[in-house]
Coordinates of C-alpha atoms and ligand atoms in Angstrom, one line a residue:
X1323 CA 19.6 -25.6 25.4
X1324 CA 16.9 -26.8 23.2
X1325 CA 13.7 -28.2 24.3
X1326 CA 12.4 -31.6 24.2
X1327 CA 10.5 -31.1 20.1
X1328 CA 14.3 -31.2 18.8
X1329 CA 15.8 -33.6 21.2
X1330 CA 15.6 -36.3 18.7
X1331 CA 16.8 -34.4 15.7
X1332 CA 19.7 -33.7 17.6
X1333 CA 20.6 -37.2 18.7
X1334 CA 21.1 -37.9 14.8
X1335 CA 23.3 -34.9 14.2
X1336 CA 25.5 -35.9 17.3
X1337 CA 25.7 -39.4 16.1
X1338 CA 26.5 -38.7 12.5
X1339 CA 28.8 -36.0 13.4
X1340 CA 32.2 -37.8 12.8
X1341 CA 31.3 -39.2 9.7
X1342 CA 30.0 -36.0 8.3
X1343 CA 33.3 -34.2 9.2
X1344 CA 35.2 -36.9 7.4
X1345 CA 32.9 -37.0 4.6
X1346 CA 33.6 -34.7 1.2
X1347 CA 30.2 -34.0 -0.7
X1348 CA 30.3 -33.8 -4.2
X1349 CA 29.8 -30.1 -5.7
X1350 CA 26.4 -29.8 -8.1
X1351 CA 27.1 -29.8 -11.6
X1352 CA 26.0 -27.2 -13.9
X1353 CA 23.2 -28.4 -14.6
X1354 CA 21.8 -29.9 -11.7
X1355 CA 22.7 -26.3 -10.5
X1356 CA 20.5 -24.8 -12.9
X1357 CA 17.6 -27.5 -12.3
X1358 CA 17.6 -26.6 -8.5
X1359 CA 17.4 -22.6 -9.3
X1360 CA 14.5 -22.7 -11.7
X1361 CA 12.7 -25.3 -9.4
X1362 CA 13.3 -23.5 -6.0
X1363 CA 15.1 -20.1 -5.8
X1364 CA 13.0 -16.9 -5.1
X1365 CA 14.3 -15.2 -8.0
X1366 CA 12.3 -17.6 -10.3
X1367 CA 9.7 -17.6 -9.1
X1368 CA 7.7 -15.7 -12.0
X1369 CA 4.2 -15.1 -10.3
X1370 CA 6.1 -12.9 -7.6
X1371 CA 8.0 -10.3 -10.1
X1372 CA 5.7 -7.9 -12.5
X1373 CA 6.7 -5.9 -15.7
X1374 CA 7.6 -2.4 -15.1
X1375 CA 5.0 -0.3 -17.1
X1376 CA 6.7 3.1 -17.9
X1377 CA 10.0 5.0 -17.0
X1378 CA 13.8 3.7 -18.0
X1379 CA 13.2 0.1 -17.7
X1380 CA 10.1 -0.3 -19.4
X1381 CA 8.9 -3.8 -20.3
X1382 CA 11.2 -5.5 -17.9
X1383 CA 10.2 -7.7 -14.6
X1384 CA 11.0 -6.5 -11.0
X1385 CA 9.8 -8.0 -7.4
X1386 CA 6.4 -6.7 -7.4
X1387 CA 6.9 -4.4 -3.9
X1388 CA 9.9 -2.9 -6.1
X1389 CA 7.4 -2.0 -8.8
X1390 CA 4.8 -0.3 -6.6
X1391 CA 7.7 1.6 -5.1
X1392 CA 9.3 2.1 -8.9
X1393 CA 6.2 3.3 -10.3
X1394 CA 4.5 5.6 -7.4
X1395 CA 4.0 9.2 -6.9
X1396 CA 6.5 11.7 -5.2
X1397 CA 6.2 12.3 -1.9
X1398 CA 6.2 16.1 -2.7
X1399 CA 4.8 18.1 -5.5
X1400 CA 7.5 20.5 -7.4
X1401 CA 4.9 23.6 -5.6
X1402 CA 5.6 22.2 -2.4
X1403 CA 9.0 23.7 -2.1
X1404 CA 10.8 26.5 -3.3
X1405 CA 14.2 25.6 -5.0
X1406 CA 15.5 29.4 -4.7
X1407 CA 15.6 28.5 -0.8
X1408 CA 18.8 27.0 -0.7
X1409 CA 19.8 25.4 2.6
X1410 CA 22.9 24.0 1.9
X1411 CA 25.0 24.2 -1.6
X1412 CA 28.0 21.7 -1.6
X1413 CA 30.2 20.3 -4.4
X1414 CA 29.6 16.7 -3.5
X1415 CA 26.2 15.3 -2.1
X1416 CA 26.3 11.9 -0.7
X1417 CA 22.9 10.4 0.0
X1418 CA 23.9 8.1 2.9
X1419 CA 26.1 7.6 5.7
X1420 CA 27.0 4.1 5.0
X1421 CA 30.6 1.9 4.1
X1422 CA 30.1 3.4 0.5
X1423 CA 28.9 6.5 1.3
X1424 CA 31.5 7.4 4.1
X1425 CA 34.3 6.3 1.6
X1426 CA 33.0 8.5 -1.0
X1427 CA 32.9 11.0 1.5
X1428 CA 36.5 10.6 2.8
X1429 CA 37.7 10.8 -1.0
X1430 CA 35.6 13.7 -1.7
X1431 CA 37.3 15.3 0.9
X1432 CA 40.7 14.1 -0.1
X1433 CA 40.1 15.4 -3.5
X1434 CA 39.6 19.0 -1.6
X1435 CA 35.8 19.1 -2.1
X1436 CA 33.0 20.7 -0.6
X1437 CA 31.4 17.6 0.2
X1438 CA 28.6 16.7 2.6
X1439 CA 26.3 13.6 3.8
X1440 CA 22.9 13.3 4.3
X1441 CA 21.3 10.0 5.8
X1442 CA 18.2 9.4 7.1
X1443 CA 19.2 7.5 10.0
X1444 CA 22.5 8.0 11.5
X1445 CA 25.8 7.5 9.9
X1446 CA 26.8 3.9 10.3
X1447 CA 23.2 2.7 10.1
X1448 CA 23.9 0.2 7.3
X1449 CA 24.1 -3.2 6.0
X1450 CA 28.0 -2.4 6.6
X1451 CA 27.6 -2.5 9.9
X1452 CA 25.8 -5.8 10.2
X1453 CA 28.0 -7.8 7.4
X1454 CA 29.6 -10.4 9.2
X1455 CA 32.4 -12.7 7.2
X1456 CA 34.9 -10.8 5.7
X1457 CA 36.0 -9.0 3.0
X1458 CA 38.2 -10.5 -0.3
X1459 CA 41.2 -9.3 -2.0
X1460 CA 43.4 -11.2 -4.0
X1461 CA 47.1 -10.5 -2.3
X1462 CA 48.6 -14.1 -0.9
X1463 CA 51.2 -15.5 -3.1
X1464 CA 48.6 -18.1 -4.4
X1465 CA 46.3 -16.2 -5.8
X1466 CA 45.8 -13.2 -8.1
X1467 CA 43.3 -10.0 -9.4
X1468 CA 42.6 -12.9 -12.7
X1469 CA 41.2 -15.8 -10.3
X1470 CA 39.5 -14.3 -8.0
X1471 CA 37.7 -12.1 -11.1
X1472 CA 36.8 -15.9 -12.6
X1473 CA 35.3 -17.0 -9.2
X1474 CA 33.0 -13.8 -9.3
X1475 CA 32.2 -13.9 -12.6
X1476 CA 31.0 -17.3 -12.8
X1477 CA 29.5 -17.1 -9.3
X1478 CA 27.5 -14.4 -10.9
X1479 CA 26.5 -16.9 -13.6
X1480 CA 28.5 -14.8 -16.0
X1481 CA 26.8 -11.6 -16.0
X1482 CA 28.6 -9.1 -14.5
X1483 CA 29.5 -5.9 -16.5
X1484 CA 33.6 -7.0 -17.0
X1485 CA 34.9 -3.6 -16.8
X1486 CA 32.8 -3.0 -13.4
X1487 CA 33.7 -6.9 -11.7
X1488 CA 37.6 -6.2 -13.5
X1489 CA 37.7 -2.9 -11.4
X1490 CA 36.6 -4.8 -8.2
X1491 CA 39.2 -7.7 -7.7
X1492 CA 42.1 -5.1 -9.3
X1493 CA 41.6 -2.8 -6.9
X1494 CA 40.9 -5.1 -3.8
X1495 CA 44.4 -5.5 -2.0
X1496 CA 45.2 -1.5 -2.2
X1497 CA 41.1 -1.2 -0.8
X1498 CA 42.6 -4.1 2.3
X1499 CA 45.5 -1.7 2.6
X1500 CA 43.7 1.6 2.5
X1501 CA 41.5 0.2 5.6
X1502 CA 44.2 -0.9 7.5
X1503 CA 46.4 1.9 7.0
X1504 CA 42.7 4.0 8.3
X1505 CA 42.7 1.8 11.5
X1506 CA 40.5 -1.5 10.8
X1507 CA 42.1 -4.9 13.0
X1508 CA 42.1 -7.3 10.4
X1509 CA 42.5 -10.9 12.2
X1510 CA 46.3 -11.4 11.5
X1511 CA 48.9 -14.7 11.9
X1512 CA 51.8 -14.3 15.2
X1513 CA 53.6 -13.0 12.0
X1514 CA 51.8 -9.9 11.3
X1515 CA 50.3 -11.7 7.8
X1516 CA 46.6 -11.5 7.4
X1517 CA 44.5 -14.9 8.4
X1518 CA 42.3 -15.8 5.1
X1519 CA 39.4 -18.0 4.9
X1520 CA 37.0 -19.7 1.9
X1521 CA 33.9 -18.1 1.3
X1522 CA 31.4 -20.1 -0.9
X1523 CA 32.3 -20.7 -4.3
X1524 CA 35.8 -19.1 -3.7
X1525 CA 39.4 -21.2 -5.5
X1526 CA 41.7 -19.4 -2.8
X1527 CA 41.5 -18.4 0.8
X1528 CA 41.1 -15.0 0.3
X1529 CA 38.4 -13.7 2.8
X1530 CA 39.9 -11.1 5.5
X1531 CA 38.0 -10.5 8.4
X1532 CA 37.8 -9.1 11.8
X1533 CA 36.6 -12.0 13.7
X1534 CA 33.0 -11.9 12.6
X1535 CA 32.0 -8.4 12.8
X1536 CA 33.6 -7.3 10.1
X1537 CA 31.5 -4.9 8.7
X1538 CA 31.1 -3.2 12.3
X1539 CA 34.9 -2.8 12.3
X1540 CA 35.1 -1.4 8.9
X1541 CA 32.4 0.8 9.6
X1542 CA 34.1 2.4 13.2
X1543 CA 37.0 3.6 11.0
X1544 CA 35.0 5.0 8.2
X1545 CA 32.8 7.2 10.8
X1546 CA 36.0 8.1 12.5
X1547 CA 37.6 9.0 9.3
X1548 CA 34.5 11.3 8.9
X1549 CA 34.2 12.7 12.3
X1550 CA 38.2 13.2 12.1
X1551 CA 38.2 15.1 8.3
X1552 CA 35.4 17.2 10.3
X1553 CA 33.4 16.7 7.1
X1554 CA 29.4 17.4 7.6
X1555 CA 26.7 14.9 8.4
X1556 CA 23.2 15.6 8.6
X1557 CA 21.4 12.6 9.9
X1558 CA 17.9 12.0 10.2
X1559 CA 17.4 13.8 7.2
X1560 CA 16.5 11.3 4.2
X1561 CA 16.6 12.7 0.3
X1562 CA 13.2 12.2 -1.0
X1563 CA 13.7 13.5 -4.3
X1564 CA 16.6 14.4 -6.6
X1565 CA 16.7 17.9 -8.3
X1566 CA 17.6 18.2 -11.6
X1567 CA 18.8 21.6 -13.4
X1568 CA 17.0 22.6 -17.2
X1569 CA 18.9 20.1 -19.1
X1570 CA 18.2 17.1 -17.3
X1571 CA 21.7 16.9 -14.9
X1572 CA 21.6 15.7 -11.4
X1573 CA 22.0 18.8 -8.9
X1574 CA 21.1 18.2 -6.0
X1575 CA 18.5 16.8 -3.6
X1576 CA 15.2 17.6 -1.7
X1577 CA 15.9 16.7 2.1
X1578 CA 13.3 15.7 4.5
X1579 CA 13.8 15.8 8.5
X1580 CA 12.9 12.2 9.6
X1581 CA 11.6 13.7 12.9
X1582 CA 9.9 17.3 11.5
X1583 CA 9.1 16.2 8.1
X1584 CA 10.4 20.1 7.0
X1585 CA 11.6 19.8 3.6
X1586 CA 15.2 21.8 2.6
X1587 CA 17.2 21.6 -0.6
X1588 CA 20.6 20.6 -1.4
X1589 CA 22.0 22.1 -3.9
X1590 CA 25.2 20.0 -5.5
X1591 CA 27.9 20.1 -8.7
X1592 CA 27.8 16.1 -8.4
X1593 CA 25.0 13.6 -6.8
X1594 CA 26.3 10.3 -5.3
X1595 CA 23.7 7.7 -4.2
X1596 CA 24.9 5.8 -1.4
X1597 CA 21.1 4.2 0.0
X1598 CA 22.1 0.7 0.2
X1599 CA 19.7 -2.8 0.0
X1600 CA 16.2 -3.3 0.0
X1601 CA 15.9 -6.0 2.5
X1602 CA 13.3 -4.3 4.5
X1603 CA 11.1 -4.7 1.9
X1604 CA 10.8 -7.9 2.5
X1605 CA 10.3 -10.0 -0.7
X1606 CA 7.9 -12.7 -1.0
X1607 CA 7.4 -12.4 2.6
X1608 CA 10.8 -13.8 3.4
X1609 CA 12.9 -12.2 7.0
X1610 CA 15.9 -10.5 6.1
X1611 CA 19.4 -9.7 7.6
X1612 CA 19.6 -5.8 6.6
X1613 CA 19.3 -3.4 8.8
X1614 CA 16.2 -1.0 9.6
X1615 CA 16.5 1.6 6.5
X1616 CA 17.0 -1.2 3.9
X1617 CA 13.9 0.1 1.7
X1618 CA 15.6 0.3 -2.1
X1619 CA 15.2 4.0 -1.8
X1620 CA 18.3 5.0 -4.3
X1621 CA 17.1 2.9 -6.7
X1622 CA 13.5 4.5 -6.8
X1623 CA 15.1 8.6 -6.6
X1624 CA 17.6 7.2 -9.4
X1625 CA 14.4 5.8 -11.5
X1626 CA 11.9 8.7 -11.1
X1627 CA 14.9 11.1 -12.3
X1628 CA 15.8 9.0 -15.9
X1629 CA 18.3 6.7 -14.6
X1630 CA 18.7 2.7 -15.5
X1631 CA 18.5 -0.3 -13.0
X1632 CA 20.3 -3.6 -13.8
X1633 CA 19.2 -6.9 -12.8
X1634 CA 16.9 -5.5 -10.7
X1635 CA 15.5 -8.8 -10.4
X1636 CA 17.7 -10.5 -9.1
X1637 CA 18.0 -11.0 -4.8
X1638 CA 20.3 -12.6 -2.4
X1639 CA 18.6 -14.5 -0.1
X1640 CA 21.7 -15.6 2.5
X1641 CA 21.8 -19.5 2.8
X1642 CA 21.5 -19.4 6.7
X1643 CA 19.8 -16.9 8.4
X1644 CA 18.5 -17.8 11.9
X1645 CA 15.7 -20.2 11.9
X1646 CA 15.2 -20.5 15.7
X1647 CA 14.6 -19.0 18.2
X1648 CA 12.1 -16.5 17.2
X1649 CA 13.3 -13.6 18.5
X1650 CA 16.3 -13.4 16.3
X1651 CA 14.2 -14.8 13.2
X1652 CA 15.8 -13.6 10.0
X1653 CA 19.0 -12.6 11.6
X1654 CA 22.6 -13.5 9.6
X1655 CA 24.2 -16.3 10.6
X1656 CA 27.7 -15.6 8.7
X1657 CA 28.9 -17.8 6.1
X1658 CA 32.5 -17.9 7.8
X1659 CA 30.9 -21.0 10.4
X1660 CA 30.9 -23.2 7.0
X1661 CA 34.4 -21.8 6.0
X1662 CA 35.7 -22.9 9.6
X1663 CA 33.9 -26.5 8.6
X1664 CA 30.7 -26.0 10.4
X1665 CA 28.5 -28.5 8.0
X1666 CA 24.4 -28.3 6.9
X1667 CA 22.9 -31.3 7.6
X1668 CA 18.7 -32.4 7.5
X1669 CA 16.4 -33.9 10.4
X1670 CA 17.8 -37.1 10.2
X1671 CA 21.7 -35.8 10.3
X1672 CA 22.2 -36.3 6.7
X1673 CA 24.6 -33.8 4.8
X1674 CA 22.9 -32.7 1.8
X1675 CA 25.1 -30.7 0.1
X1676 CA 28.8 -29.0 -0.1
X1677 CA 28.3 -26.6 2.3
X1678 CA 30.4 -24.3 0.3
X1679 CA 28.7 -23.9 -3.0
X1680 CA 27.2 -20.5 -3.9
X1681 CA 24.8 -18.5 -2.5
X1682 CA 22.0 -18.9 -4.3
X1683 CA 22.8 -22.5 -4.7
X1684 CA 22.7 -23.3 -1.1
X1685 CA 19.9 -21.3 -0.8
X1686 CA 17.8 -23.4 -3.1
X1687 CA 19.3 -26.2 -1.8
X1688 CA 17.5 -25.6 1.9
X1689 CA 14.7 -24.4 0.2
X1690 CA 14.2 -27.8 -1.4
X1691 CA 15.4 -29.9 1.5
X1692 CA 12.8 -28.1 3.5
X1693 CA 10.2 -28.6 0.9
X1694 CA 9.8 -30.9 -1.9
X1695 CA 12.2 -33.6 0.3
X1696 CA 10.4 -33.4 3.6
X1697 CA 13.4 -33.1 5.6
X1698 CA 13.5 -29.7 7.4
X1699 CA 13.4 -29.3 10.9
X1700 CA 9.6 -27.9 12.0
X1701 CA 10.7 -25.1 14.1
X1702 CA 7.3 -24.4 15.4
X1703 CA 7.1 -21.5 13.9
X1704 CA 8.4 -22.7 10.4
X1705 CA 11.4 -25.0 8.9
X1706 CA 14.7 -25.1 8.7
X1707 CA 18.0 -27.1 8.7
X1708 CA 20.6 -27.6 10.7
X1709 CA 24.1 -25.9 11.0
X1710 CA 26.5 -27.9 12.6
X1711 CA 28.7 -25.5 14.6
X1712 CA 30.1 -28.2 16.9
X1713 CA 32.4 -29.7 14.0
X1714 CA 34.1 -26.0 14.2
X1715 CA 35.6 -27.1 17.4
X1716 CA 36.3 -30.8 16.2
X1717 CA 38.0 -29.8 12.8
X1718 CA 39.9 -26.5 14.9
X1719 CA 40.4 -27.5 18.3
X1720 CA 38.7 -26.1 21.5
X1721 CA 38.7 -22.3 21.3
X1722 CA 38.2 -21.7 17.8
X1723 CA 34.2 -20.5 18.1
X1724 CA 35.3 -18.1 20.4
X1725 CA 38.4 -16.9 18.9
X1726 CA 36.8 -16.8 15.4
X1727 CA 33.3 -16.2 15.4
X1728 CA 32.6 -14.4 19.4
X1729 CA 29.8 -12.8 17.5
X1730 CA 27.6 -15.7 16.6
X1731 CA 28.7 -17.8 20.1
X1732 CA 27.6 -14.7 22.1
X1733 CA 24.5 -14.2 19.7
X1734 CA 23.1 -17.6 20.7
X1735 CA 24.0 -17.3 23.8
X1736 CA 21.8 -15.1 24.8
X1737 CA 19.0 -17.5 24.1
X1738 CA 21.1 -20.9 26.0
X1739 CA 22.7 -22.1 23.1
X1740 CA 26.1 -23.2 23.2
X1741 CA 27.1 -23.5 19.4
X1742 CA 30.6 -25.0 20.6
X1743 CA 28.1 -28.0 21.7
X1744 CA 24.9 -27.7 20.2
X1745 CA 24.2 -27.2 16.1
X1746 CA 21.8 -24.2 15.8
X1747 CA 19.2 -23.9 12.9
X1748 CA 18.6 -22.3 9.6
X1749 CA 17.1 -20.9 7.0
X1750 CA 17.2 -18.4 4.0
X1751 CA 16.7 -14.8 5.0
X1752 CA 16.9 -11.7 2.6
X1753 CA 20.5 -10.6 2.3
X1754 CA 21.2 -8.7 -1.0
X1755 CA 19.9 -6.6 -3.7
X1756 CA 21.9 -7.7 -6.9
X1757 CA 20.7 -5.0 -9.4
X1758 CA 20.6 -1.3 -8.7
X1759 CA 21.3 1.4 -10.7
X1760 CA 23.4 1.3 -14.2
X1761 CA 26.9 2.5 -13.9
X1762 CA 30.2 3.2 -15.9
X1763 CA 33.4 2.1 -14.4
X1764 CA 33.6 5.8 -13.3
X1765 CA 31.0 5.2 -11.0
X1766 CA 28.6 7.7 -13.0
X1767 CA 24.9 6.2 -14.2
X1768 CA 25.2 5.5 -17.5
X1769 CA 22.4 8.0 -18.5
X1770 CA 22.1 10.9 -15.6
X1771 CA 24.9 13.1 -16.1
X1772 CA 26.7 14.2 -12.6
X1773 CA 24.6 11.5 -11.1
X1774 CA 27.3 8.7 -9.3
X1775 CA 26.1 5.5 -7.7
X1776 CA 28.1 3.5 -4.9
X1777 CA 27.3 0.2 -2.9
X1778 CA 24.5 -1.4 -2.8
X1779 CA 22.5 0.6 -4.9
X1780 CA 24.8 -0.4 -7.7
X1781 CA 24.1 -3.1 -10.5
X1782 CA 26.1 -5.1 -12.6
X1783 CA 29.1 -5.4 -10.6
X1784 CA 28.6 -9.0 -9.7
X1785 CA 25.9 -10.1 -12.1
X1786 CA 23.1 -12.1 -11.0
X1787 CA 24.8 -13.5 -7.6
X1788 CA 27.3 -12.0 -5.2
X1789 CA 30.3 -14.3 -3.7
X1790 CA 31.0 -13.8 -0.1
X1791 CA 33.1 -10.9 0.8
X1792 CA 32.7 -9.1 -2.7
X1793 CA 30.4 -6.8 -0.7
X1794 CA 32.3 -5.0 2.2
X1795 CA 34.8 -5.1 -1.3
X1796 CA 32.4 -3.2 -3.5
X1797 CA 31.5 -0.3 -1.3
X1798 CA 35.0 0.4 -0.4
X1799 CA 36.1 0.4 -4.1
X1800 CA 33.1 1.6 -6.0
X1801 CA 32.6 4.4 -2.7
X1802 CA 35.7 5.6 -2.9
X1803 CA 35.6 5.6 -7.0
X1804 CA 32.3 7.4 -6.9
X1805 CA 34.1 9.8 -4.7
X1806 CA 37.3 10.4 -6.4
X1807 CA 35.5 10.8 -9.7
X1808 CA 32.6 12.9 -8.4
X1809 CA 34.7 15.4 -7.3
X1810 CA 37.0 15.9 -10.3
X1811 CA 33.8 16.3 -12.3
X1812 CA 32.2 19.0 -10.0
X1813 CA 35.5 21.2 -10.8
X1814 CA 33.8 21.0 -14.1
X1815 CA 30.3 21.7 -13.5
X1816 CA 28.3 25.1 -13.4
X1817 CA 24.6 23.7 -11.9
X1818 CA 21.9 25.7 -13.8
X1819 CA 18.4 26.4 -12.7
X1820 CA 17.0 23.9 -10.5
X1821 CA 13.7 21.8 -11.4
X1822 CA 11.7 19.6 -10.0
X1823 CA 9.6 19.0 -13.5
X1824 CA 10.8 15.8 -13.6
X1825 CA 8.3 14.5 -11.0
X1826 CA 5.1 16.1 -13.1
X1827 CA 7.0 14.2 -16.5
X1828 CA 6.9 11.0 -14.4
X1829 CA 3.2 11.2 -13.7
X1830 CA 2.1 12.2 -17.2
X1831 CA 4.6 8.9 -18.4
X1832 CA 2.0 6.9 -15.6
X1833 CA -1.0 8.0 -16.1
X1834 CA -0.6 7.6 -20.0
X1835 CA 0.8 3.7 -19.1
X1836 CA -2.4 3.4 -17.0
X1837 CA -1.3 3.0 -14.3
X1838 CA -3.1 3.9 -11.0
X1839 CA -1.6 3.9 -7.8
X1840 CA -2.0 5.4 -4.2
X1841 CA 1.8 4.3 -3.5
X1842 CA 4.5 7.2 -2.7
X1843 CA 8.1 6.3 -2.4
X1844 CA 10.5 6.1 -1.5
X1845 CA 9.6 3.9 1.3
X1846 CA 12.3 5.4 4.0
X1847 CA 11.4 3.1 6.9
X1848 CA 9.8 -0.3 6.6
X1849 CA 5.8 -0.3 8.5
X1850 CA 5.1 -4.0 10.2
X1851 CA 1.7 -3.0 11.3
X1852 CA -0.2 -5.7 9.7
X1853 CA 2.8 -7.8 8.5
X1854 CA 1.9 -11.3 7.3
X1855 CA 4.9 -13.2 7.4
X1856 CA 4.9 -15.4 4.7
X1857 CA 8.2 -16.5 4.8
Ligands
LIG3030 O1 29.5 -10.6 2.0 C1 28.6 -10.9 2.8 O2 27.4 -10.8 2.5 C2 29.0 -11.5 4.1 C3 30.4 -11.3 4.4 C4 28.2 -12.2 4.8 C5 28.5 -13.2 5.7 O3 28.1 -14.4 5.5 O4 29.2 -13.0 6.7

């Protein structure tokens, strides 16, 4: 139940309602497109991003709390621990216990691997468990591996690496059956056939899901997977610092105890990076809908150690995070409402745009409504649109919120708001980190040998935007790549003498680029003391 400040509003959603169900906004052409990124998106905003001064990326621009992070000291000097000490000496090491790290795990260990996890929080502490929607593969009659590949690639605004986004949409139906043969309750027709939904910017229906916690159910089966293949997981223990052997190969990993801070090493044949986002750092101030460990912390131990991000600038800021009420400011508000018809509409009631255009285009879109056009909804606390859930039940029938989306109906109503009745407001909130680290369709970074990357800590697999779905898709493909891969090559590998000099080269390559700074990364946990919310 909303109080009296959006009464009015309210009234003009209800009475436009019918019409705006019945009406079909026109999708943005190219061009306007492009005009509404430059003028309003995060990403271009230029005086937010500053120019990496030293390391592999040299010369290019990166969200300026990424660059701090990028370009700070180690947490430890090489003195600080001996590397002779060896605490645990696996085959595979996967740096976190996420979707993609729990798949490379399970592969590792299919593969007949000594393989461990370490994660600085607890296994299933991810953006995996908080992603919502769905998940897309290609395997209805309609559709095929070659459209939905165009639908990514031009989503991404064509800059995908093709061999990486071509791997993706190949392999997704065999990644839907691989989960459900592992346990996950897809949402499924009377027939046993899986129910598929649009996402934005989607030709074809092609978004499973269970209900609208799909991540959460994806992520039970990993972790029981793991717990079932008995294969070890040390949690609250975060890598702080890759080791390195004398010819520059990946071979392991300093470990830190969240709780005791005591520092052990790992020594490995093969290193996969499996960190996740960076929503917790919070860019340009904006809320986000990543979990508590979300600090880019892959992408910084992958950086100091020689290895190359992609598109590092580029974001996801999720069209409709929650707007009001406070308390669950930031929080994702799943795209699936707009594939079940749910429409955005301004203050007065007014659709404004197709409420299934991508990402970043819907983003902008809100940005601008809420801006430049004066027509957001003043939250008192900031602005935002509104999402008109009631349609859901209109277009559906009574019982589709509930049946669909029990997630987000049970979500607001905790605060008295009926979505089946009453729209419920939003705004962009930090969702995705585009870039990451470089890889080769192996899964390998394209310049640290016996270094693997999976998830979000990846790059180039979707280019400068991510389609719905494409995800929950990415970690189970590119984890259980990483992890396939990983292991053969460890078969192979004899790790030489461990080094840590890498972290002295690093600061001779800062201090000579001028650079001061009393920053160390990586982050690990987000601090709010002091937080000015900008967003
Ligand atoms: O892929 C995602 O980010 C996703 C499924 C989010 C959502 O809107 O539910």
């Amino acid at each position: 139940m909303y109080s009296e400040q959006f009464q009015k509003s309210i009234k003009a959603v209800e009475a436009a309602r019918e019409a705006n169900i019945a009406l079909e906004p026109d999708r943005m052409t190219a061009k306007q497109k492009e005009d509404l990124l430059a003028a309003y998106h995060p990403d271009y905003k230029k005086d937010e991003f500053e120019t990496l001064k030293f390391g592999p990326n040299k010369g290019q621009e990166v969200p300026r709390e990424l660059c701090e992070l990028l370009q700070a000291k180690s947490r430890i000097k090489a003195d600080d621990i001996d590397l002779n000490d060896v605490t645990y000496d696996v085959d595979v090491l996967v740096i976190g216990g996420g979707g993609a790290g729990t798949s490379a795990a399970i592969e590792a260990h299919e593969a007949g691997a000594k393989v461990m996890i370490a994660t600085k929080l607890r296994m299933g502490d991810a953006n995996t468990m908080m992603a919502e929607g769905g998940i897309q593969a290609a395997d209805k009659p309609n559709d095929s591996p070659a459209i939905h590949f165009v639908d990514a690639f031009g989503g991404g605004h064509f800059a995908a690496k093709r061999e990486l986004l071509s791997k993706l949409v190949c392999d997704a139906p065999e990644a839907i059956q691989w989960l459900s043969n592992l346990g996950v309750e897809f949402d499924k027709e009377a027939d046993g056939t899986m129910v598929t939904t649009h996402g934005g910017g989607t030709s074809r229906k092609r978004m499973h899901a269970a209900k609208d916690y799909s991540g959460a159910e994806i992520m039970r089966t990993l972790r029981d997977e793991v717990l079932n293949r008995q294969i070890p997981v040390v949690d609250f223990t975060a890598a702080i610092e890759l080791i390195l052997d004398e010819k520059g190969n990946a071979a392991g990993a300093v470990l830190m105890n969240m709780e005791t801070n005591e520092l052990m090493v790992a020594k490995a044949k093969t290193v996969i990076i499996a960190t996740g986002g960076a929503g917790r750092m919070h860019y340009q101030g904006f809320p986000t809908s990543n979990h508590y460990g979300a600090t880019a912390d892959g992408l910084v131990l992958g950086y100091r150690a020689g290895a190359k991000l992609l598109y590092a600038e580029t974001l996801q800021y999720h069209p409709t995070g929650v707007a009001y009420p406070e308390q669950i400011f930031g929080a994702l508000v799943t795209e699936k409402v707009r594939s079940l018809g749910a429409k955005l509409v301004n203050v007065n009631g007014d659709v404004f745009m197709h409420p299934l255009e991508t990402r970043d285009v819907s983003a902008a879109s809100i940005i601008r409504e809420c801006t430049d056009r004066g027509n957001g909804v003043d939250t008192g606390s900031g602005l935002g649109v509104w999402l008109d859930t009631p349609m859901i039940e209109k277009i559906g029938g009574e019982g589709t919120i509930e049946k669909r989306i029990p997630a987000m109906m049970r979500m607001f109503g905790q605060y008295g708001i009926d979505i089946r009745k009453e729209p419920i407001l939003v705004f962009p909130t930090l969702h995705y980190q585009n870039g990451g680290l470089d890889i080769n369709v192996d899964g390998s970074t394209t310049n640290v040998e016996n270094l693997y990357v999976a998830g979000e800590a990846v790059g180039g697999i979707h280019g400068k935007n991510r389609l719905m779905g494409n995800s929950l898709l990415d970690i189970i493909v590119f984890g259980r790549n990483a992890g396939q891969n990983a292991a053969a090559k460890a078969k192979n590998v004899t790790v030489g003498k461990l080094s840590l000099d890498h972290i002295a080269a690093f600061d001779k390559e800062r201090a000579a680029a001028g650079v001061e700074t009393d920053a160390v990364s990586p982050k690990l946990l987000p601090d709010y003391t002091n937080r000015k919310n900008r967003a």
